[in-house]
mmCIF file of the C-alpha atoms, coordinates in Angstrom:
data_MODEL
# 
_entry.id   MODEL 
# 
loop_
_atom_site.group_PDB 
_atom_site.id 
_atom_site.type_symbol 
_atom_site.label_atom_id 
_atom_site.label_alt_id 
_atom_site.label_comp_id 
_atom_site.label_asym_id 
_atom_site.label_entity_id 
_atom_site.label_seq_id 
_atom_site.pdbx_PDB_ins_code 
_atom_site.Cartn_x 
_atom_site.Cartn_y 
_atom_site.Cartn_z 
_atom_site.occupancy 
_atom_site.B_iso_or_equiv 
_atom_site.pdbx_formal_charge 
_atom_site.auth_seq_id 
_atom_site.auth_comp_id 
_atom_site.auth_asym_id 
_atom_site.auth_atom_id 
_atom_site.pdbx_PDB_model_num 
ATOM 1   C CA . UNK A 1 1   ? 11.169  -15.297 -9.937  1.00 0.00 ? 1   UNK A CA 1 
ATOM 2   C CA . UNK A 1 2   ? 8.793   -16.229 -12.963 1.00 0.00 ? 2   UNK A CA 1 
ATOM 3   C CA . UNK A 1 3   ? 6.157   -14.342 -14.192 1.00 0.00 ? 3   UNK A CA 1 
ATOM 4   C CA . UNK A 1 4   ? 3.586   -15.652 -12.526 1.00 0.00 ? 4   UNK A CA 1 
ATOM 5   C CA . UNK A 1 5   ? 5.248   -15.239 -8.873  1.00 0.00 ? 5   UNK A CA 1 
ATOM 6   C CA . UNK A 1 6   ? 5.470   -11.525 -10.245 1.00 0.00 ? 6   UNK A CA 1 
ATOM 7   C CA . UNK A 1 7   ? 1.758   -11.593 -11.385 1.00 0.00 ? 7   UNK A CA 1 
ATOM 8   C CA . UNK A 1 8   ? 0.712   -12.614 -7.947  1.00 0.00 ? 8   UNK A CA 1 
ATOM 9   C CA . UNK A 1 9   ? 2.867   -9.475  -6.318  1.00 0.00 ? 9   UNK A CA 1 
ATOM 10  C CA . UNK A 1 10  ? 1.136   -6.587  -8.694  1.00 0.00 ? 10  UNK A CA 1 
ATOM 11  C CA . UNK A 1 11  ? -2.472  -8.412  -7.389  1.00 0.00 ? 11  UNK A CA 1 
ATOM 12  C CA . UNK A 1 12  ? -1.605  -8.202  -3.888  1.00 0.00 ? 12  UNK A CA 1 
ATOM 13  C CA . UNK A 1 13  ? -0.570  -4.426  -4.246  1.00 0.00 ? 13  UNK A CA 1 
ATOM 14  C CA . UNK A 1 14  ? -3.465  -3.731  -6.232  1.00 0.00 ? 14  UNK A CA 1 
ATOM 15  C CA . UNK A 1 15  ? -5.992  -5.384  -3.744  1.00 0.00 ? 15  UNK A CA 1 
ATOM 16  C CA . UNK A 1 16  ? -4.257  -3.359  -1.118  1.00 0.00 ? 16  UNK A CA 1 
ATOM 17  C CA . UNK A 1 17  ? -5.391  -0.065  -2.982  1.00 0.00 ? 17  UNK A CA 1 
ATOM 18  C CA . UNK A 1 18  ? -8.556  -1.234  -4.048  1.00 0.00 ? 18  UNK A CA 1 
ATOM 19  C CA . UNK A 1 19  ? -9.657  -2.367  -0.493  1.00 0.00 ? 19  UNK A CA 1 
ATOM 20  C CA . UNK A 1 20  ? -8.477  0.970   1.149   1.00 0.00 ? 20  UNK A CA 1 
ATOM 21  C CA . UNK A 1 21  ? -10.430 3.078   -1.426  1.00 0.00 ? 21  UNK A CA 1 
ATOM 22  C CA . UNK A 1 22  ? -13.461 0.611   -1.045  1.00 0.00 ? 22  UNK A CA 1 
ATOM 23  C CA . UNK A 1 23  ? -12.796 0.414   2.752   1.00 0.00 ? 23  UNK A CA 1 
ATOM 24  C CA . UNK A 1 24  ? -12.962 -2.925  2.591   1.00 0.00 ? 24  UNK A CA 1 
ATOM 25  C CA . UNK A 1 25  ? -10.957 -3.755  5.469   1.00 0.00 ? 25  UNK A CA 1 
ATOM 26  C CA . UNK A 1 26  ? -11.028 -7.480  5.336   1.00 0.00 ? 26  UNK A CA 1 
ATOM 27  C CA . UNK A 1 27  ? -9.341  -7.307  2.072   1.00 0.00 ? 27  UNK A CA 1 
ATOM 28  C CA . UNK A 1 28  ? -6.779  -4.711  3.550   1.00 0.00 ? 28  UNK A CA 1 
ATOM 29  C CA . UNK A 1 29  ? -6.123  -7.654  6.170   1.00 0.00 ? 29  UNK A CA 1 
ATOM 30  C CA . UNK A 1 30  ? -5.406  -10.462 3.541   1.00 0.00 ? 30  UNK A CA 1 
ATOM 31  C CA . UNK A 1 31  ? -2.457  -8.187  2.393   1.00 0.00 ? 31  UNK A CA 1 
ATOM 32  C CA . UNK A 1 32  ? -0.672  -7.521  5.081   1.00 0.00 ? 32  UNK A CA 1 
ATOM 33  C CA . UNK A 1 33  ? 1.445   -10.117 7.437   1.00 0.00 ? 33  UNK A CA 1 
ATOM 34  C CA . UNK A 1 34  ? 0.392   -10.386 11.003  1.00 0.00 ? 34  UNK A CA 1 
ATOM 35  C CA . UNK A 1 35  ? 4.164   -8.592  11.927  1.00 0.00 ? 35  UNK A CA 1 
ATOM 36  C CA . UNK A 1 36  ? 3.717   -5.901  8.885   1.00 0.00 ? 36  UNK A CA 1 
ATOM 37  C CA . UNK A 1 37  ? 5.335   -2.412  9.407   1.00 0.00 ? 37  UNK A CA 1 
ATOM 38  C CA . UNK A 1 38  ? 4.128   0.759   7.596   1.00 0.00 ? 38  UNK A CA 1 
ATOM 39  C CA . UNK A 1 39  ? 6.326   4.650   7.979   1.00 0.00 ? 39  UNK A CA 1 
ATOM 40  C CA . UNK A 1 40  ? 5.448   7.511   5.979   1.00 0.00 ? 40  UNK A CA 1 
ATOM 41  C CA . UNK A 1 41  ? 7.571   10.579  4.980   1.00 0.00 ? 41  UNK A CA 1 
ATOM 42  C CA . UNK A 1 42  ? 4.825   13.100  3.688   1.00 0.00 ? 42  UNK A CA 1 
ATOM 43  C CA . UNK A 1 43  ? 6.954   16.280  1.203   1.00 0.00 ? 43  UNK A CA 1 
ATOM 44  C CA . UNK A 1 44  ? 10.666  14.856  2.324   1.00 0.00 ? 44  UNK A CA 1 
ATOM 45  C CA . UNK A 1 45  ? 9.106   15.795  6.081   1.00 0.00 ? 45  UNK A CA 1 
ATOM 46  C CA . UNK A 1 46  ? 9.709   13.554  9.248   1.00 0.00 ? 46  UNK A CA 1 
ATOM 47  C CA . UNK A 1 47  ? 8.861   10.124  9.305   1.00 0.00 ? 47  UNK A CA 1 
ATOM 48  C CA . UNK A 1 48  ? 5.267   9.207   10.194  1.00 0.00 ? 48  UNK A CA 1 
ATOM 49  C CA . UNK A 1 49  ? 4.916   5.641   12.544  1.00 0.00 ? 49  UNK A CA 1 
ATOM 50  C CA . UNK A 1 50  ? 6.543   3.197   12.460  1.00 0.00 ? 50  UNK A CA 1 
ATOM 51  C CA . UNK A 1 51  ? 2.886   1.504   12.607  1.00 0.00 ? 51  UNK A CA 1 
ATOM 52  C CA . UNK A 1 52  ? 4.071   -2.448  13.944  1.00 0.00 ? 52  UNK A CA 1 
ATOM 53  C CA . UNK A 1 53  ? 1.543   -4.834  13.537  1.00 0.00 ? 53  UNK A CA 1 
ATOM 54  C CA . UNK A 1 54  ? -0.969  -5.315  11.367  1.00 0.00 ? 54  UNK A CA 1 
ATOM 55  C CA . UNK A 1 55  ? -3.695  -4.242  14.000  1.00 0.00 ? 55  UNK A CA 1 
ATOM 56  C CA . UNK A 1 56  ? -1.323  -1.051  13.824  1.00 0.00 ? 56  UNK A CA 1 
ATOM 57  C CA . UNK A 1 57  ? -0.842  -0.972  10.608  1.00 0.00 ? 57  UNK A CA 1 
ATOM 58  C CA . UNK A 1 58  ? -5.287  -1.475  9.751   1.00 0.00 ? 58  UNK A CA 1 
ATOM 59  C CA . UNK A 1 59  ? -5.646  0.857   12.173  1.00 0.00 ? 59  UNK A CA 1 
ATOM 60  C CA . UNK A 1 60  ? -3.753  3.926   10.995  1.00 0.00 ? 60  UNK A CA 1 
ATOM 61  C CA . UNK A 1 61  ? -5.745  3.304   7.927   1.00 0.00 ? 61  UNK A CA 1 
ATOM 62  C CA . UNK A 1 62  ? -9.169  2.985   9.202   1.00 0.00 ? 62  UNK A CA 1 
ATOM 63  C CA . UNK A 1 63  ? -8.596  6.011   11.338  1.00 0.00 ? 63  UNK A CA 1 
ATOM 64  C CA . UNK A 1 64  ? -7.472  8.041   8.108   1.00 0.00 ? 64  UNK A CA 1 
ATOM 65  C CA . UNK A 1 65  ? -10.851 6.630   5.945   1.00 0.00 ? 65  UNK A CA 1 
ATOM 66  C CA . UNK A 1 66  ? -13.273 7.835   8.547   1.00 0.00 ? 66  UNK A CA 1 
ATOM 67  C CA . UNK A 1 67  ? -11.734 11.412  8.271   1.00 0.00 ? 67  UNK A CA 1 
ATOM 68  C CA . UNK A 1 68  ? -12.127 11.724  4.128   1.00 0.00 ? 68  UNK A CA 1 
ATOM 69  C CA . UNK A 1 69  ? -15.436 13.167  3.367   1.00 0.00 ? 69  UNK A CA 1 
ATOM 70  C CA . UNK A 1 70  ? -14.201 12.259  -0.706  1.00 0.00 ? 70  UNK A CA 1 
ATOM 71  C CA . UNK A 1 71  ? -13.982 9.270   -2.672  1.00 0.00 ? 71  UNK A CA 1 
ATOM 72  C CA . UNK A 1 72  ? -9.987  8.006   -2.778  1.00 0.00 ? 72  UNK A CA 1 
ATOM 73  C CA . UNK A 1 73  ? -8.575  5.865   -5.891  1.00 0.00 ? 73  UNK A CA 1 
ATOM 74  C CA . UNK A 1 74  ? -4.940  5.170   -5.095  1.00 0.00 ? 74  UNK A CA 1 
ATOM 75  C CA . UNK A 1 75  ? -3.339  4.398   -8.534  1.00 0.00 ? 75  UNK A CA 1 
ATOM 76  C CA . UNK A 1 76  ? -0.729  2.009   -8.562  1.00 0.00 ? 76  UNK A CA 1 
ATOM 77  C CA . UNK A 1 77  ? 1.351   1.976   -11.592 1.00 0.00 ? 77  UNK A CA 1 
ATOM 78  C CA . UNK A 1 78  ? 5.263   1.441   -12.526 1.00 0.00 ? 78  UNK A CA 1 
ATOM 79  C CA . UNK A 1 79  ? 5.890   -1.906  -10.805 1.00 0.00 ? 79  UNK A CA 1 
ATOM 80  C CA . UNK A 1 80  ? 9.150   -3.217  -10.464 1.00 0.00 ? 80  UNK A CA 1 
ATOM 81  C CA . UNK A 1 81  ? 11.030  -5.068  -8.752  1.00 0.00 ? 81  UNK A CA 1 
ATOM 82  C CA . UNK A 1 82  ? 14.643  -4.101  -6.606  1.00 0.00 ? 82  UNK A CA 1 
ATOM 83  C CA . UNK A 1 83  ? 15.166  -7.367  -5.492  1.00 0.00 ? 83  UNK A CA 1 
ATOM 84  C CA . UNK A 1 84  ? 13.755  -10.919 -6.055  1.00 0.00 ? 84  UNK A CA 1 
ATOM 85  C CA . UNK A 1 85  ? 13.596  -14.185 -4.298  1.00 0.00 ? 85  UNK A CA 1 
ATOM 86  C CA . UNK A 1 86  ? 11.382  -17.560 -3.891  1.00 0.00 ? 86  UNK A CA 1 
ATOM 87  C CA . UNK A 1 87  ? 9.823   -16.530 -0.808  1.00 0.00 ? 87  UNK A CA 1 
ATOM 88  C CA . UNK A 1 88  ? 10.534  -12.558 -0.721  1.00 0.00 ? 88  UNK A CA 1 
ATOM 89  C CA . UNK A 1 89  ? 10.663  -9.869  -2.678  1.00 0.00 ? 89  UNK A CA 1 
ATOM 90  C CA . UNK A 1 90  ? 10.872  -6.085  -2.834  1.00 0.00 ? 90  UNK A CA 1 
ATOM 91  C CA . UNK A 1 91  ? 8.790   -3.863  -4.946  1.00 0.00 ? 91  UNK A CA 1 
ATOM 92  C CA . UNK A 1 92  ? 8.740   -0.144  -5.776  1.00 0.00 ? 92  UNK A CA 1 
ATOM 93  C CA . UNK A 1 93  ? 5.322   1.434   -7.474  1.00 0.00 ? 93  UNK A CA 1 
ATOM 94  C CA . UNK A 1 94  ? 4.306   4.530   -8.198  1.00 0.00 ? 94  UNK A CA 1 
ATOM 95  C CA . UNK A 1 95  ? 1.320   6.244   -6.693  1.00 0.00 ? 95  UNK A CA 1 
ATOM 96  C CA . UNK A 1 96  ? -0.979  8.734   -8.475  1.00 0.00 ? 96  UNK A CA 1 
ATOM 97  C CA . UNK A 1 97  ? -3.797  9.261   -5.629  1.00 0.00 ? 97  UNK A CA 1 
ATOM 98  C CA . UNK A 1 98  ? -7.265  10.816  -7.105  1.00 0.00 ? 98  UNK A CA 1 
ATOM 99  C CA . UNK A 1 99  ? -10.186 11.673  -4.823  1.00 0.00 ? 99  UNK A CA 1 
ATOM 100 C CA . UNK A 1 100 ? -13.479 12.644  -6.306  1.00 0.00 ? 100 UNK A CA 1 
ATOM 101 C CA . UNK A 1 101 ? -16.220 14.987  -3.867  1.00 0.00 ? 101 UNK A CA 1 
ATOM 102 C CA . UNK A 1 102 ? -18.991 16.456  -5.221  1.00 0.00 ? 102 UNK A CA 1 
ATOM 103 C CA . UNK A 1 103 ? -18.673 16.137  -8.489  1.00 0.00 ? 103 UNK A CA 1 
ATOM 104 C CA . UNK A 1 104 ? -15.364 16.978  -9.327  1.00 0.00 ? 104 UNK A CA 1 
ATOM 105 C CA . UNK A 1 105 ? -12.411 14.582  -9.280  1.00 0.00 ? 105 UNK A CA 1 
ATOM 106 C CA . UNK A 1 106 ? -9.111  15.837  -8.176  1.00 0.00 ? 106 UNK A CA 1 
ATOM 107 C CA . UNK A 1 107 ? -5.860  15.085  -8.180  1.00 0.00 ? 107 UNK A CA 1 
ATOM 108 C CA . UNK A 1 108 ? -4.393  15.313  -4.045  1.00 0.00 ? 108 UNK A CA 1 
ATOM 109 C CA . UNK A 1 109 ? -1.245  13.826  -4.766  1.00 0.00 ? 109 UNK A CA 1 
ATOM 110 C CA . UNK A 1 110 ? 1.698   11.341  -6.274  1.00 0.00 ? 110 UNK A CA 1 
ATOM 111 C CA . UNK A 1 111 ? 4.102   9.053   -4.263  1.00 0.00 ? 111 UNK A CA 1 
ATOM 112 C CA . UNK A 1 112 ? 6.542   6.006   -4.593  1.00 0.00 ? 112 UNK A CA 1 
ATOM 113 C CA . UNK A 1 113 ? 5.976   2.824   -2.103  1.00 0.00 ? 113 UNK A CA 1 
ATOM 114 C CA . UNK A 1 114 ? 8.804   0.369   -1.293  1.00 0.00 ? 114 UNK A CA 1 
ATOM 115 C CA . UNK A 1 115 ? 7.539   -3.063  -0.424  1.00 0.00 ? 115 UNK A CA 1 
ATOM 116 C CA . UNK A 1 116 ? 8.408   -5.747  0.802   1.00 0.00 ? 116 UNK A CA 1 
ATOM 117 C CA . UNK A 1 117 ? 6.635   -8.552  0.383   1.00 0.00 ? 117 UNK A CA 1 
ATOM 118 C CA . UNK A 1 118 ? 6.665   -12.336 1.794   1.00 0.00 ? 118 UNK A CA 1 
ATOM 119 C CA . UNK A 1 119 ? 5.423   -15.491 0.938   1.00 0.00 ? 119 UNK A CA 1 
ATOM 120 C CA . UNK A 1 120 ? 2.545   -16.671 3.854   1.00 0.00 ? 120 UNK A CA 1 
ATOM 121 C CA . UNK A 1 121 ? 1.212   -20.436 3.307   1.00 0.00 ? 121 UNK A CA 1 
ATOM 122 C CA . UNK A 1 122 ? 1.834   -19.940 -0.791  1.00 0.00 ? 122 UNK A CA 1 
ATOM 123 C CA . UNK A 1 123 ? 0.433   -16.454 -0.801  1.00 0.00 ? 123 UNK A CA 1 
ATOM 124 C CA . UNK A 1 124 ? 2.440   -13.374 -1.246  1.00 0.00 ? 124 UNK A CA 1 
ATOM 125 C CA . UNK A 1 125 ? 1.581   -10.375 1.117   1.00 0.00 ? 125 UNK A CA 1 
ATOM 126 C CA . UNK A 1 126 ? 2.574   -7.077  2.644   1.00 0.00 ? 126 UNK A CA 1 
ATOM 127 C CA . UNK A 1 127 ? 5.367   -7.255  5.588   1.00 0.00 ? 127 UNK A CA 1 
ATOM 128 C CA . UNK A 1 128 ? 6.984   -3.870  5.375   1.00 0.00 ? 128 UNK A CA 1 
ATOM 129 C CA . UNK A 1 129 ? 5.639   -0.765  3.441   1.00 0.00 ? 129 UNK A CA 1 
ATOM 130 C CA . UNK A 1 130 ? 6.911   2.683   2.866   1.00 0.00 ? 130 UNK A CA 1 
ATOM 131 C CA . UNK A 1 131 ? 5.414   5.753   1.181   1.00 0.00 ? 131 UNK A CA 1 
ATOM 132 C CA . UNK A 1 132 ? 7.017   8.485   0.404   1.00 0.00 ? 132 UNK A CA 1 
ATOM 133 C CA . UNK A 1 133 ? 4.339   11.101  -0.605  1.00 0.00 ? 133 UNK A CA 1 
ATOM 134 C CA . UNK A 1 134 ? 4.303   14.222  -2.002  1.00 0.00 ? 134 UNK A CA 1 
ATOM 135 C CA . UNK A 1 135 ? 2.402   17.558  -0.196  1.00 0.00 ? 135 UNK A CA 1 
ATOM 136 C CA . UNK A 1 136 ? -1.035  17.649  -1.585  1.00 0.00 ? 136 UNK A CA 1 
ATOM 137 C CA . UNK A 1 137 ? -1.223  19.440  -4.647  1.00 0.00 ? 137 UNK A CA 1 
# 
């Protein structure tokens, strides 16, 4: 996978972030397949979903954004990549989530997400997504 396949990954996990924390859920759609499939293990706990489906998977999400009163930013940092292919891949990031209410900016907690990612008519995009997360701090 060149650089520029690789390039193209990091932007589609970014925009995923960025349009949850700006709860912009059209760009939350463009990420994720039409067959994506999001779990969740929250302090090593039991798994959360699986959410199957992107209407599942936007769902989840939009129900969680209507119950924050605070202003997320999901940092996504450490990128790599545990396996890599022409039309799929497999990333792992790091996730250093900061909410700001009020006037003070906190951090509420870190995690790692494993995903997989697939190439849909030449762009690359969300079809399976973990995150384990830490309790918030």
């Amino acid at each position: 996978m060149n650089q520029g396949e690789k390039l193209a990954i990091h932007e589609v996990l970014y925009r995923a972030a960025h349009g949850y924390d700006s709860h912009n859920v059209d760009m939350l759609t463009e990420c994720f397949t039409k067959d994506a499939v999001m779990t969740i293990r929250v302090g090593g706990g039991d798994l959360i979903g699986p959410y199957d489906g992107q209407d599942a998977v936007l769902n989840f999400m939009k129900r969680a954004m209507k119950r924050q009163t605070d202003m997320r930013l999901h940092q996504i940092s450490n990128i790599f990549f545990e396996r890599e292919g022409k039309e799929e891949a497999v990333a792992l990031s790091s996730l250093t989530l900061m909410a700001a209410e009020n006037g003070v900016c906190q951090l509420l907690s870190t995690g790692i997400y494993r995903d997989e990612v697939v190439k849909v008519n030449g762009r690359w995009k969300v079809s399976k997504r973990h995150l384990d997360i830490e309790l918030p701090v």
